Short mmCIF file of C-alpha atoms and ligand atoms in Angstrom, two decimals:
data_model
loop_
_atom_site.label_atom_id
_atom_site.label_comp_id
_atom_site.label_asym_id
_atom_site.label_seq_id
_atom_site.Cartn_x
_atom_site.Cartn_y
_atom_site.Cartn_z
CA MET A 1 -8.19 -10.58 -1.54
CA LYS A 2 -11.11 -11.97 -3.52
CA LYS A 3 -13.58 -10.18 -1.29
CA ALA A 4 -11.79 -6.88 -1.88
CA ALA A 5 -11.67 -7.41 -5.66
CA LYS A 6 -15.36 -8.28 -5.71
CA THR A 7 -16.29 -5.27 -3.58
CA GLY A 8 -14.49 -2.95 -6.00
CA PHE A 9 -15.82 -4.67 -9.10
CA ASP A 10 -19.44 -4.62 -7.93
CA ILE A 11 -19.20 -0.86 -7.53
CA LEU A 12 -17.76 -0.51 -11.05
CA ALA A 13 -20.34 -2.86 -12.58
CA LYS A 14 -23.12 -0.63 -11.26
CA GLY A 15 -21.52 2.37 -12.94
CA GLY A 16 -19.71 3.54 -9.80
CA SER A 17 -16.44 5.43 -9.94
CA ALA A 18 -12.94 3.97 -9.92
CA LEU A 19 -12.37 6.17 -6.87
CA ASP A 20 -15.20 4.54 -4.90
CA ALA A 21 -14.00 1.12 -6.02
CA VAL A 22 -10.42 1.50 -4.80
CA VAL A 23 -11.42 3.10 -1.50
CA GLU A 24 -13.96 0.40 -0.69
CA ALA A 25 -11.62 -2.41 -1.78
CA VAL A 26 -8.84 -1.09 0.42
CA ALA A 27 -11.26 -0.59 3.33
CA VAL A 28 -12.15 -4.31 3.13
CA LEU A 29 -8.46 -5.19 3.40
CA GLU A 30 -7.94 -2.73 6.27
CA ASP A 31 -10.70 -4.47 8.22
CA GLU A 32 -9.45 -7.99 7.61
CA GLY A 33 -6.82 -8.16 10.37
CA VAL A 34 -4.35 -10.23 8.35
CA PHE A 35 -2.72 -7.40 6.42
CA ASN A 36 -0.39 -4.68 7.58
CA ALA A 37 -2.98 -1.92 7.20
CA GLY A 38 -5.78 -0.70 9.45
CA TYR A 39 -6.64 -3.49 11.91
CA GLY A 40 -3.48 -5.62 12.10
CA SER A 41 -0.95 -2.88 11.35
CA SER A 42 2.72 -3.40 12.20
CA LEU A 43 4.30 -1.83 15.25
CA THR A 44 7.02 0.78 15.42
CA ILE A 45 10.21 0.18 17.36
CA GLU A 46 8.48 1.88 20.30
CA LYS A 47 5.57 -0.57 20.17
CA THR A 48 3.16 2.07 18.92
CA ILE A 49 1.17 2.03 15.68
CA GLU A 50 1.35 4.74 13.04
CA MET A 51 -0.83 4.02 10.02
CA GLU A 52 -0.83 5.88 6.72
CA ALA A 53 -2.82 5.81 3.49
CA SER A 54 -3.37 7.63 0.23
CA VAL A 55 -5.78 7.81 -2.68
CA MET A 56 -5.61 9.41 -6.12
CA ASP A 57 -8.26 10.15 -8.73
CA GLY A 58 -6.87 9.88 -12.27
CA LYS A 59 -9.60 12.02 -13.79
CA THR A 60 -8.85 15.19 -11.85
CA LEU A 61 -5.39 14.37 -10.43
CA ARG A 62 -6.80 15.17 -7.03
CA ALA A 63 -5.07 13.22 -4.29
CA GLY A 64 -5.29 12.80 -0.54
CA ALA A 65 -3.13 11.21 2.10
CA ALA A 66 -2.94 10.86 5.87
CA GLY A 67 -0.21 9.62 8.17
CA LEU A 68 0.84 9.00 11.78
CA LEU A 69 -2.64 7.67 12.54
CA ARG A 70 -3.17 5.83 15.81
CA ASP A 71 -6.67 4.44 15.76
CA ILE A 72 -8.61 5.38 12.63
CA ARG A 73 -10.47 2.24 11.57
CA ASN A 74 -9.99 2.94 7.84
CA PRO A 75 -7.06 5.24 7.09
CA VAL A 76 -8.02 5.18 3.39
CA ARG A 77 -11.28 6.97 4.22
CA LEU A 78 -9.37 9.73 5.94
CA ALA A 79 -7.11 10.04 2.87
CA ARG A 80 -10.25 10.53 0.82
CA ILE A 81 -11.52 13.20 3.22
CA VAL A 82 -8.20 15.05 2.91
CA MET A 83 -8.64 14.93 -0.86
CA GLU A 84 -12.29 15.93 -1.02
CA LYS A 85 -12.84 18.13 2.02
CA THR A 86 -9.60 20.09 2.34
CA ASP A 87 -7.35 22.12 0.06
CA HIS A 88 -4.42 19.91 0.95
CA VAL A 89 -2.94 16.63 -0.17
CA PHE A 90 -1.23 15.25 2.93
CA ILE A 91 -2.11 15.67 6.60
CA VAL A 92 -0.47 13.79 9.48
CA GLY A 93 -0.62 13.37 13.24
CA GLU A 94 -2.76 15.58 15.44
CA GLY A 95 -4.25 17.48 12.52
CA ALA A 96 -5.26 14.28 10.81
CA GLU A 97 -6.79 12.95 14.03
CA LYS A 98 -8.78 16.18 14.43
CA LEU A 99 -10.01 15.98 10.85
CA ALA A 100 -11.14 12.40 11.42
CA LYS A 101 -13.08 13.55 14.48
CA LEU A 102 -14.69 16.35 12.53
CA PHE A 103 -15.96 13.88 9.95
CA ASN A 104 -16.95 11.27 12.55
CA LEU A 105 -14.67 8.58 11.20
CA GLU A 106 -14.87 5.32 13.08
CA ARG A 107 -12.09 4.40 15.49
CA ARG A 108 -10.70 0.95 16.14
CA ASN A 109 -7.68 -0.21 18.09
CA PRO A 110 -5.48 -1.63 15.27
CA LEU A 111 -3.37 -3.81 17.58
CA THR A 112 -3.66 -7.58 17.03
CA GLU A 113 -2.08 -10.47 18.93
CA LEU A 114 -0.32 -11.58 15.76
CA ARG A 115 1.44 -8.24 15.23
CA LEU A 116 2.38 -8.10 18.87
CA LYS A 117 3.98 -11.53 18.52
CA TYR A 118 5.87 -10.48 15.37
CA TYR A 119 6.99 -7.36 17.15
CA GLU A 120 8.35 -9.24 20.16
CA GLN A 121 10.20 -11.71 17.90
CA ALA A 122 11.66 -9.05 15.65
CA LYS A 123 12.68 -6.85 18.55
CA GLN A 124 14.37 -9.79 20.29
CA ALA A 125 16.24 -10.70 17.12
CA LEU A 126 17.31 -7.10 16.81
CA LEU A 127 18.57 -6.98 20.39
CA ASP A 128 20.35 -10.33 20.11
CA GLY A 129 22.22 -9.39 16.98
CA LYS A 130 24.73 -6.77 16.08
CA PHE A 131 22.30 -4.84 14.02
CA GLU A 132 22.44 -1.16 14.03
CA LEU A 133 19.31 0.91 13.78
CA PRO A 134 17.97 2.17 11.43
CA LYS A 135 19.77 -0.19 9.04
CA LEU A 136 17.59 -3.24 9.39
CA ALA A 137 18.88 -4.93 6.25
CA GLU A 138 20.81 -7.68 8.03
CA LEU A 139 17.96 -8.46 10.36
CA VAL A 140 15.50 -8.60 7.51
CA LYS A 141 17.81 -10.89 5.56
CA ASN A 142 18.10 -13.32 8.46
CA HIS A 143 14.45 -13.19 9.50
CA PRO A 144 12.39 -12.45 6.39
CA GLU A 145 9.32 -14.06 7.96
CA LEU A 146 9.13 -11.23 10.48
CA PHE A 147 9.08 -8.63 7.76
CA ASP A 148 6.32 -9.77 5.42
CA LEU A 149 5.35 -6.28 4.48
CA GLU A 150 1.67 -6.79 3.70
CA THR A 151 0.69 -3.26 2.79
CA VAL A 152 -2.59 -3.19 0.85
CA GLY A 153 -3.51 -1.39 -2.35
CA ALA A 154 -6.04 -1.28 -5.16
CA VAL A 155 -6.25 0.07 -8.71
CA ALA A 156 -9.35 0.37 -10.89
CA LEU A 157 -10.71 1.56 -14.22
CA ASP A 158 -14.40 2.52 -14.36
CA LEU A 159 -16.97 2.49 -17.16
CA GLU A 160 -16.29 6.15 -17.91
CA GLY A 161 -12.60 5.47 -18.45
CA ASN A 162 -11.41 6.98 -15.18
CA VAL A 163 -8.66 5.34 -13.18
CA ALA A 164 -7.88 5.51 -9.46
CA ALA A 165 -5.42 4.04 -6.99
CA ALA A 166 -5.32 3.68 -3.20
CA THR A 167 -2.75 2.30 -0.76
CA SER A 168 -2.82 1.74 3.01
CA THR A 169 -0.23 0.51 5.51
CA GLY A 170 0.99 0.28 9.05
CA GLY A 171 4.43 0.92 7.58
CA PHE A 172 7.66 -1.01 7.83
CA PRO A 173 7.84 -3.16 10.99
CA LEU A 174 10.11 -1.65 13.69
CA LYS A 175 10.16 1.71 11.93
CA ILE A 176 11.24 4.71 13.95
CA PRO A 177 8.20 6.72 15.10
CA GLY A 178 7.58 9.62 12.76
CA ARG A 179 8.94 7.74 9.76
CA ILE A 180 6.77 8.19 6.68
CA GLY A 181 6.97 5.53 3.96
CA ASP A 182 6.01 5.49 0.31
CA SER A 183 2.39 4.43 0.81
CA PRO A 184 0.97 7.88 1.59
CA LEU A 185 3.33 9.70 -0.78
CA ILE A 186 1.71 10.52 -4.09
CA GLY A 187 3.94 9.31 -6.91
CA CYS A 188 5.83 6.88 -4.69
CA GLY A 189 3.31 4.34 -3.35
CA THR A 190 0.26 5.57 -5.23
CA TYR A 191 -0.41 7.30 -8.54
CA ALA A 192 -3.29 7.60 -11.02
CA ASP A 193 -3.72 9.63 -14.18
CA ASN A 194 -6.31 9.11 -16.92
CA ARG A 195 -3.54 9.72 -19.46
CA SER A 196 -1.62 6.67 -18.33
CA GLY A 197 -3.24 4.41 -15.70
CA ALA A 198 -3.02 3.69 -12.00
CA CYS A 199 -0.44 2.01 -9.79
CA SER A 200 -0.08 0.95 -6.16
CA ALA A 201 3.23 -0.21 -4.68
CA THR A 202 4.36 -2.32 -1.76
CA GLY A 203 7.84 -3.04 -0.45
CA VAL A 204 10.53 -1.09 1.31
CA GLY A 205 9.15 2.43 1.23
CA GLU A 206 12.54 4.10 1.12
CA ILE A 207 13.23 2.42 -2.24
CA ALA A 208 9.87 3.35 -3.75
CA ILE A 209 10.37 6.94 -2.60
CA ARG A 210 13.83 7.21 -4.14
CA LEU A 211 12.58 5.85 -7.47
CA VAL A 212 9.19 7.65 -7.35
CA LEU A 213 8.00 4.22 -8.27
CA ALA A 214 4.22 4.48 -8.82
CA LYS A 215 4.66 7.56 -11.01
CA THR A 216 7.45 5.81 -12.88
CA VAL A 217 5.05 2.96 -13.69
CA CYS A 218 2.50 5.53 -14.93
CA ASN A 219 5.13 7.25 -17.04
CA TYR A 220 5.94 3.93 -18.67
CA MET A 221 2.26 3.38 -19.44
CA GLU A 222 1.92 6.92 -20.80
CA SER A 223 4.76 6.24 -23.20
CA GLY A 224 2.92 3.20 -24.58
CA LYS A 225 3.73 0.24 -22.38
CA THR A 226 0.88 -1.98 -21.20
CA ALA A 227 0.29 -2.20 -17.45
CA GLN A 228 2.16 -5.52 -17.34
CA GLU A 229 5.11 -4.20 -19.33
CA ALA A 230 5.21 -1.11 -17.15
CA VAL A 231 5.33 -2.93 -13.79
CA GLU A 232 7.96 -5.31 -15.14
CA ALA A 233 10.09 -2.42 -16.37
CA ALA A 234 9.78 -0.75 -12.97
CA ILE A 235 10.81 -3.90 -11.07
CA LYS A 236 13.78 -4.23 -13.45
CA LEU A 237 14.67 -0.64 -12.62
CA VAL A 238 14.56 -1.48 -8.90
CA ASN A 239 16.77 -4.51 -9.46
CA GLU A 240 19.28 -2.48 -11.44
CA ARG A 241 19.41 0.71 -9.45
CA MET A 242 18.94 -0.77 -5.97
CA ALA A 243 21.09 -3.85 -6.43
CA GLY A 244 22.57 -4.89 -3.10
CA THR A 245 19.95 -3.02 -1.08
CA TYR A 246 17.22 -5.01 0.63
CA ASN A 247 14.22 -4.18 -1.51
CA SER A 248 11.40 -6.74 -1.77
CA MET A 249 9.04 -4.73 -3.98
CA GLY A 250 5.62 -5.49 -5.49
CA LEU A 251 3.54 -3.49 -7.97
CA ILE A 252 0.00 -3.65 -9.31
CA ALA A 253 -1.30 -1.46 -12.13
CA VAL A 254 -4.14 -0.95 -14.57
CA ASP A 255 -3.78 0.93 -17.85
CA THR A 256 -6.44 2.98 -19.63
CA ARG A 257 -7.36 0.03 -21.88
CA GLY A 258 -8.23 -2.00 -18.81
CA GLU A 259 -5.21 -4.26 -19.04
CA ILE A 260 -3.82 -5.20 -15.65
CA GLY A 261 -0.27 -5.75 -14.49
CA ALA A 262 1.41 -7.30 -11.44
CA ALA A 263 5.10 -7.97 -10.86
CA HIS A 264 7.43 -8.27 -7.90
CA ASN A 265 10.91 -9.14 -6.75
CA SER A 266 9.62 -10.10 -3.30
CA LYS A 267 8.94 -13.78 -2.65
CA HIS A 268 5.19 -13.28 -2.67
CA LEU A 269 2.64 -10.84 -3.94
CA CYS A 270 -0.82 -11.68 -2.69
CA TRP A 271 -3.24 -10.22 -5.22
CA ALA A 272 -6.62 -10.65 -6.87
CA TYR A 273 -8.39 -9.23 -9.90
CA LEU A 274 -11.79 -9.23 -11.51
CA LYS A 275 -12.53 -8.08 -15.06
CA PRO A 276 -15.71 -7.98 -17.16
CA GLY A 277 -16.54 -11.46 -18.42
CA MET A 278 -15.15 -13.21 -15.34
CA ARG A 279 -17.61 -14.81 -12.92
CA GLU A 280 -15.32 -14.87 -9.90
CA PRO A 281 -12.15 -13.03 -8.92
CA GLU A 282 -8.83 -14.76 -9.52
CA ALA A 283 -6.37 -14.64 -6.64
CA ALA A 284 -2.77 -15.76 -6.33
CA LEU A 285 0.21 -15.57 -4.00
CA THR A 286 2.64 -14.68 -6.75
CA ALA A 287 2.61 -12.80 -10.03
CA LYS A 288 5.57 -12.36 -12.34
CA ILE A 289 8.70 -12.59 -10.19
CA LEU A 290 11.67 -10.67 -11.56
CA LYS A 291 14.96 -11.17 -9.77
N1 LIG B 1 5.70 0.24 1.66
C1 LIG B 1 5.47 0.09 3.07
C2 LIG B 1 6.38 0.98 3.83
O1 LIG B 1 7.56 1.02 3.57
C3 LIG B 1 5.66 -1.29 3.56
C4 LIG B 1 4.86 -2.31 2.79
O2 LIG B 1 4.76 -2.24 1.59
O3 LIG B 1 4.32 -3.22 3.43
O4 LIG B 1 5.91 1.63 4.74
#
């Protein structure tokens, strides 16, 4: 996490854009192998991998996303290509793979031994129990360790006052092939607007989609809340409106004053930040937990 924060910050310190910072920070996390994004992505119920990612530039409101990706090394880079090189916002599957080929994006088999092990354990637990697909709630409740979501995201504010956000994931473990989560959906897992700030979400995608969560955080910031107040208000909203539903959410945000925010109702939120005046990034396994 510290490496990702430092990568993004170094770009910003040299006058680079918030957009470059979030893409490069997320690419570091996608390469790490320990997160559920890029190399190390979770498996679908059919033992395949379908990665997805998105990016948004708060200055122009341009956004790009890609989904159903099998072997793109850095899905976030493809999201950026969708944003900058096409007239579209969201491209999935074959079309996305073709676009990646056109722009010579690197390929890498995202499958790791660790994910394969998690998959086998989760699948066995699913088969042993009385759980009914696609309602995994019971299974998740009994085996939370198999469902550490581990999507990655980054938010940044640059020297020119522009914000950006990016998010990347392998998606919810044991998802049905073809399922799209919140991470590549603009407004749900990712949002950035220079009038408010930037936000990236993690957690059960279906919840973030139904609450348009990242945009909700930005709306709160636009109406005057700091980034911290905004993510806390959004987690409270999740707790109120999704009470009784397995939700395990986490949010990071930056507002246009450069204040940062992080809050979650999941057990952990692994995060790091680096601001002017700090020598080294700070990293932690929790932020403000709101139950
Ligand atoms: N939000 C992701 C999804 O539902 C999962 C995660 O955050 O790890 O696809």
